[in-house]
């Protein structure tokens, strides 16, 4: 241990003025950013800055791939080899089925187009790579490499291979920021596939999902599938959000407390599809309260 | 008006490195969605090396960079970091021990103040967050992770940034009286 040194500090006049000035500038910036729309100078600066830094994030993601695979492998150590083999087989079979079903959907869409049906049930989408994972502990926001040049707009729903992933919250020329459904600001209008009970799935700081406003009368069991209800018009109906992992009751509460396991593991998502034909043309996202969107 | 002397240039270089670490490395070393805040580390180390005013300016700049990366209210991180930069700089004037333990302790405390401030900002903006839950599951883990990262990079960073590289501490010992 290094020896202690006792000293008498010099008395100096602390220039509080600079601190006060910087604090005032910060407060002005906060006020301006809260009041400006999606195309104000601050948002434009963010778009420009994130356009510049997105290659850094992409490079960092590439450089740290071995590390992420190692940590993923560590996470799988608790699973027995037989379970892992079974799960991998099931996963492969399900993926195959998903691919076949997607082909059928596309075929149905093509048929509908041939029949000049104006109300096709399918959705057009743009496939994009995940080029940036969340940089802050307080926000679950990722970056994908498709932007306004590919027709991406604010509030468009984003899907990964297993279901709903999030919603576009910021768009640059060649990238978009996607707020995950696990972010504490996210909220999605949902229903339980089995009994059709409706509720709102909200994210949290810890990244867990909770389904709120489900009546005590509803029969809910772990493993039930949660899908979007389509209410609010932002997320189309029927997208998989996750599965019920735990159901509990709180004293004096009118609703059940339902924890939902997200359909996608964000650490392993590499490609997403942004649905380009579903949301309304929103230019400014409303704050977090959600009945169908953020 | 600022002159581009060594101090300013080293601050700019440190901020650039911290930004790159935050964007490129930070996301991949997350543990349970908790990431170290490299910009806070640089802010506090700069404040410990140079003093409160420099700490406030570096903190303000680092906060602006952090705000540009995020989607929250622009200026909130700048406000928080300039205040903790100033506080760390004030602490710098009162550090009399050589070594890295006390500076890292100051970093942990000021980092805690910053993350607590971030939580309060979210609450003020109306987000439905359980305060004590967030304190335990978010603020404290972030502070621990940031402090751990600081322990690893602090010796190198402080040696690079201080004016006299031969010193063993971040404090400007010539201003102190040794017994």
mmCIF file of N, CA, C and O in Angstrom, chain B residues 60-96:
data_model
loop_
_atom_site.group_PDB
_atom_site.id
_atom_site.type_symbol
_atom_site.label_atom_id
_atom_site.label_comp_id
_atom_site.label_asym_id
_atom_site.label_seq_id
_atom_site.Cartn_x
_atom_site.Cartn_y
_atom_site.Cartn_z
ATOM 1 N N UNK B 60 -19.240 17.771 -20.024
ATOM 2 C CA UNK B 60 -20.270 18.325 -20.913
ATOM 3 C C UNK B 60 -20.090 17.772 -22.333
ATOM 4 O O UNK B 60 -21.063 17.336 -22.972
ATOM 5 N N UNK B 61 -18.851 17.747 -22.804
ATOM 6 C CA UNK B 61 -18.581 17.234 -24.156
ATOM 7 C C UNK B 61 -18.910 15.747 -24.250
ATOM 8 O O UNK B 61 -19.547 15.291 -25.213
ATOM 9 N N UNK B 62 -18.474 14.992 -23.235
ATOM 10 C CA UNK B 62 -18.750 13.549 -23.234
ATOM 11 C C UNK B 62 -20.252 13.297 -23.191
ATOM 12 O O UNK B 62 -20.776 12.405 -23.867
ATOM 13 N N UNK B 63 -20.943 14.101 -22.403
ATOM 14 C CA UNK B 63 -22.401 13.945 -22.303
ATOM 15 C C UNK B 63 -23.090 14.229 -23.625
ATOM 16 O O UNK B 63 -24.041 13.538 -24.007
ATOM 17 N N UNK B 64 -22.610 15.249 -24.334
ATOM 18 C CA UNK B 64 -23.193 15.558 -25.642
ATOM 19 C C UNK B 64 -23.008 14.377 -26.602
ATOM 20 O O UNK B 64 -23.926 14.010 -27.349
ATOM 21 N N UNK B 65 -21.812 13.778 -26.573
ATOM 22 C CA UNK B 65 -21.567 12.604 -27.422
ATOM 23 C C UNK B 65 -22.526 11.477 -27.054
ATOM 24 O O UNK B 65 -23.092 10.810 -27.926
ATOM 25 N N UNK B 66 -22.699 11.260 -25.748
ATOM 26 C CA UNK B 66 -23.592 10.204 -25.283
ATOM 27 C C UNK B 66 -25.033 10.499 -25.701
ATOM 28 O O UNK B 66 -25.772 9.607 -26.109
ATOM 29 N N UNK B 67 -25.407 11.772 -25.618
ATOM 30 C CA UNK B 67 -26.763 12.166 -26.030
ATOM 31 C C UNK B 67 -26.959 11.953 -27.529
ATOM 32 O O UNK B 67 -28.039 11.564 -27.975
ATOM 33 N N UNK B 68 -25.909 12.231 -28.297
ATOM 34 C CA UNK B 68 -26.022 12.048 -29.751
ATOM 35 C C UNK B 68 -26.213 10.576 -30.116
ATOM 36 O O UNK B 68 -26.832 10.249 -31.127
ATOM 37 N N UNK B 69 -25.683 9.680 -29.283
ATOM 38 C CA UNK B 69 -25.819 8.245 -29.563
ATOM 39 C C UNK B 69 -27.197 7.716 -29.220
ATOM 40 O O UNK B 69 -27.641 6.709 -29.767
ATOM 41 N N UNK B 70 -27.878 8.369 -28.300
ATOM 42 C CA UNK B 70 -29.115 7.802 -27.758
ATOM 43 C C UNK B 70 -30.373 8.351 -28.390
ATOM 44 O O UNK B 70 -30.332 9.027 -29.423
ATOM 45 N N UNK B 71 -31.489 8.044 -27.747
ATOM 46 C CA UNK B 71 -32.777 8.520 -28.235
ATOM 47 C C UNK B 71 -33.524 9.318 -27.171
ATOM 48 O O UNK B 71 -34.620 9.777 -27.411
ATOM 49 N N UNK B 72 -32.924 9.473 -26.011
ATOM 50 C CA UNK B 72 -33.600 10.176 -24.916
ATOM 51 C C UNK B 72 -33.515 11.682 -25.074
ATOM 52 O O UNK B 72 -33.123 12.185 -26.133
ATOM 53 N N UNK B 73 -33.890 12.416 -24.033
ATOM 54 C CA UNK B 73 -33.831 13.878 -24.116
ATOM 55 C C UNK B 73 -32.389 14.353 -24.305
ATOM 56 O O UNK B 73 -31.507 13.998 -23.520
ATOM 57 N N UNK B 74 -32.154 15.141 -25.336
ATOM 58 C CA UNK B 74 -30.809 15.600 -25.662
ATOM 59 C C UNK B 74 -30.372 16.645 -24.638
ATOM 60 O O UNK B 74 -31.082 17.628 -24.410
ATOM 61 N N UNK B 75 -29.213 16.422 -24.047
ATOM 62 C CA UNK B 75 -28.699 17.367 -23.046
ATOM 63 C C UNK B 75 -28.708 16.787 -21.644
ATOM 64 O O UNK B 75 -28.031 17.307 -20.755
ATOM 65 N N UNK B 76 -29.467 15.716 -21.437
ATOM 66 C CA UNK B 76 -29.570 15.147 -20.087
ATOM 67 C C UNK B 76 -28.224 14.558 -19.648
ATOM 68 O O UNK B 76 -27.774 14.804 -18.525
ATOM 69 N N UNK B 77 -27.606 13.805 -20.530
ATOM 70 C CA UNK B 77 -26.302 13.220 -20.173
ATOM 71 C C UNK B 77 -25.256 14.320 -20.024
ATOM 72 O O UNK B 77 -24.383 14.249 -19.146
ATOM 73 N N UNK B 78 -25.345 15.351 -20.875
ATOM 74 C CA UNK B 78 -24.393 16.469 -20.778
ATOM 75 C C UNK B 78 -24.523 17.148 -19.420
ATOM 76 O O UNK B 78 -23.510 17.477 -18.775
ATOM 77 N N UNK B 79 -25.751 17.337 -18.970
ATOM 78 C CA UNK B 79 -25.995 17.962 -17.666
ATOM 79 C C UNK B 79 -25.403 17.095 -16.551
ATOM 80 O O UNK B 79 -24.655 17.593 -15.692
ATOM 81 N N UNK B 80 -25.727 15.805 -16.591
ATOM 82 C CA UNK B 80 -25.244 14.911 -15.533
ATOM 83 C C UNK B 80 -23.734 14.802 -15.518
ATOM 84 O O UNK B 80 -23.102 14.894 -14.463
ATOM 85 N N UNK B 81 -23.146 14.651 -16.707
ATOM 86 C CA UNK B 81 -21.696 14.428 -16.737
ATOM 87 C C UNK B 81 -20.909 15.686 -16.404
ATOM 88 O O UNK B 81 -19.818 15.616 -15.836
ATOM 89 N N UNK B 82 -21.429 16.865 -16.775
ATOM 90 C CA UNK B 82 -20.663 18.077 -16.438
ATOM 91 C C UNK B 82 -20.681 18.308 -14.932
ATOM 92 O O UNK B 82 -19.680 18.748 -14.345
ATOM 93 N N UNK B 83 -21.787 17.943 -14.297
ATOM 94 C CA UNK B 83 -21.845 18.105 -12.835
ATOM 95 C C UNK B 83 -20.900 17.117 -12.153
ATOM 96 O O UNK B 83 -20.131 17.487 -11.268
ATOM 97 N N UNK B 84 -20.939 15.829 -12.579
ATOM 98 C CA UNK B 84 -20.047 14.861 -11.908
ATOM 99 C C UNK B 84 -18.586 15.137 -12.264
ATOM 100 O O UNK B 84 -17.702 14.876 -11.454
ATOM 101 N N UNK B 85 -18.334 15.678 -13.452
ATOM 102 C CA UNK B 85 -16.965 16.070 -13.793
ATOM 103 C C UNK B 85 -16.472 17.153 -12.854
ATOM 104 O O UNK B 85 -15.331 17.116 -12.374
ATOM 105 N N UNK B 86 -17.340 18.097 -12.575
ATOM 106 C CA UNK B 86 -16.978 19.179 -11.651
ATOM 107 C C UNK B 86 -16.742 18.622 -10.244
ATOM 108 O O UNK B 86 -15.752 18.958 -9.593
ATOM 109 N N UNK B 87 -17.665 17.755 -9.802
ATOM 110 C CA UNK B 87 -17.545 17.178 -8.457
ATOM 111 C C UNK B 87 -16.250 16.363 -8.321
ATOM 112 O O UNK B 87 -15.556 16.449 -7.301
ATOM 113 N N UNK B 88 -15.943 15.593 -9.358
ATOM 114 C CA UNK B 88 -14.711 14.804 -9.315
ATOM 115 C C UNK B 88 -13.494 15.726 -9.276
ATOM 116 O O UNK B 88 -12.496 15.434 -8.600
ATOM 117 N N UNK B 89 -13.590 16.834 -9.994
ATOM 118 C CA UNK B 89 -12.493 17.800 -9.985
ATOM 119 C C UNK B 89 -12.299 18.427 -8.618
ATOM 120 O O UNK B 89 -11.173 18.660 -8.167
ATOM 121 N N UNK B 90 -13.407 18.693 -7.939
ATOM 122 C CA UNK B 90 -13.316 19.215 -6.568
ATOM 123 C C UNK B 90 -12.677 18.160 -5.671
ATOM 124 O O UNK B 90 -11.838 18.477 -4.814
ATOM 125 N N UNK B 91 -13.049 16.912 -5.886
ATOM 126 C CA UNK B 91 -12.457 15.823 -5.089
ATOM 127 C C UNK B 91 -10.961 15.748 -5.338
ATOM 128 O O UNK B 91 -10.179 15.482 -4.421
ATOM 129 N N UNK B 92 -10.577 16.012 -6.578
ATOM 130 C CA UNK B 92 -9.158 15.962 -6.945
ATOM 131 C C UNK B 92 -8.321 16.876 -6.063
ATOM 132 O O UNK B 92 -7.209 16.561 -5.680
ATOM 133 N N UNK B 93 -8.923 18.018 -5.710
ATOM 134 C CA UNK B 93 -8.178 18.975 -4.901
ATOM 135 C C UNK B 93 -7.989 18.496 -3.470
ATOM 136 O O UNK B 93 -7.243 19.072 -2.703
ATOM 137 N N UNK B 94 -8.715 17.431 -3.129
ATOM 138 C CA UNK B 94 -8.653 16.967 -1.732
ATOM 139 C C UNK B 94 -8.038 15.576 -1.617
ATOM 140 O O UNK B 94 -8.096 14.966 -0.565
ATOM 141 N N UNK B 95 -7.518 15.059 -2.734
ATOM 142 C CA UNK B 95 -6.902 13.737 -2.673
ATOM 143 C C UNK B 95 -5.438 13.876 -2.309
ATOM 144 O O UNK B 95 -4.678 14.555 -2.995
ATOM 145 N N UNK B 96 -5.057 13.234 -1.221
ATOM 146 C CA UNK B 96 -3.669 13.371 -0.777
ATOM 147 C C UNK B 96 -2.927 12.045 -0.812
ATOM 148 O O UNK B 96 -1.794 11.965 -0.428
#
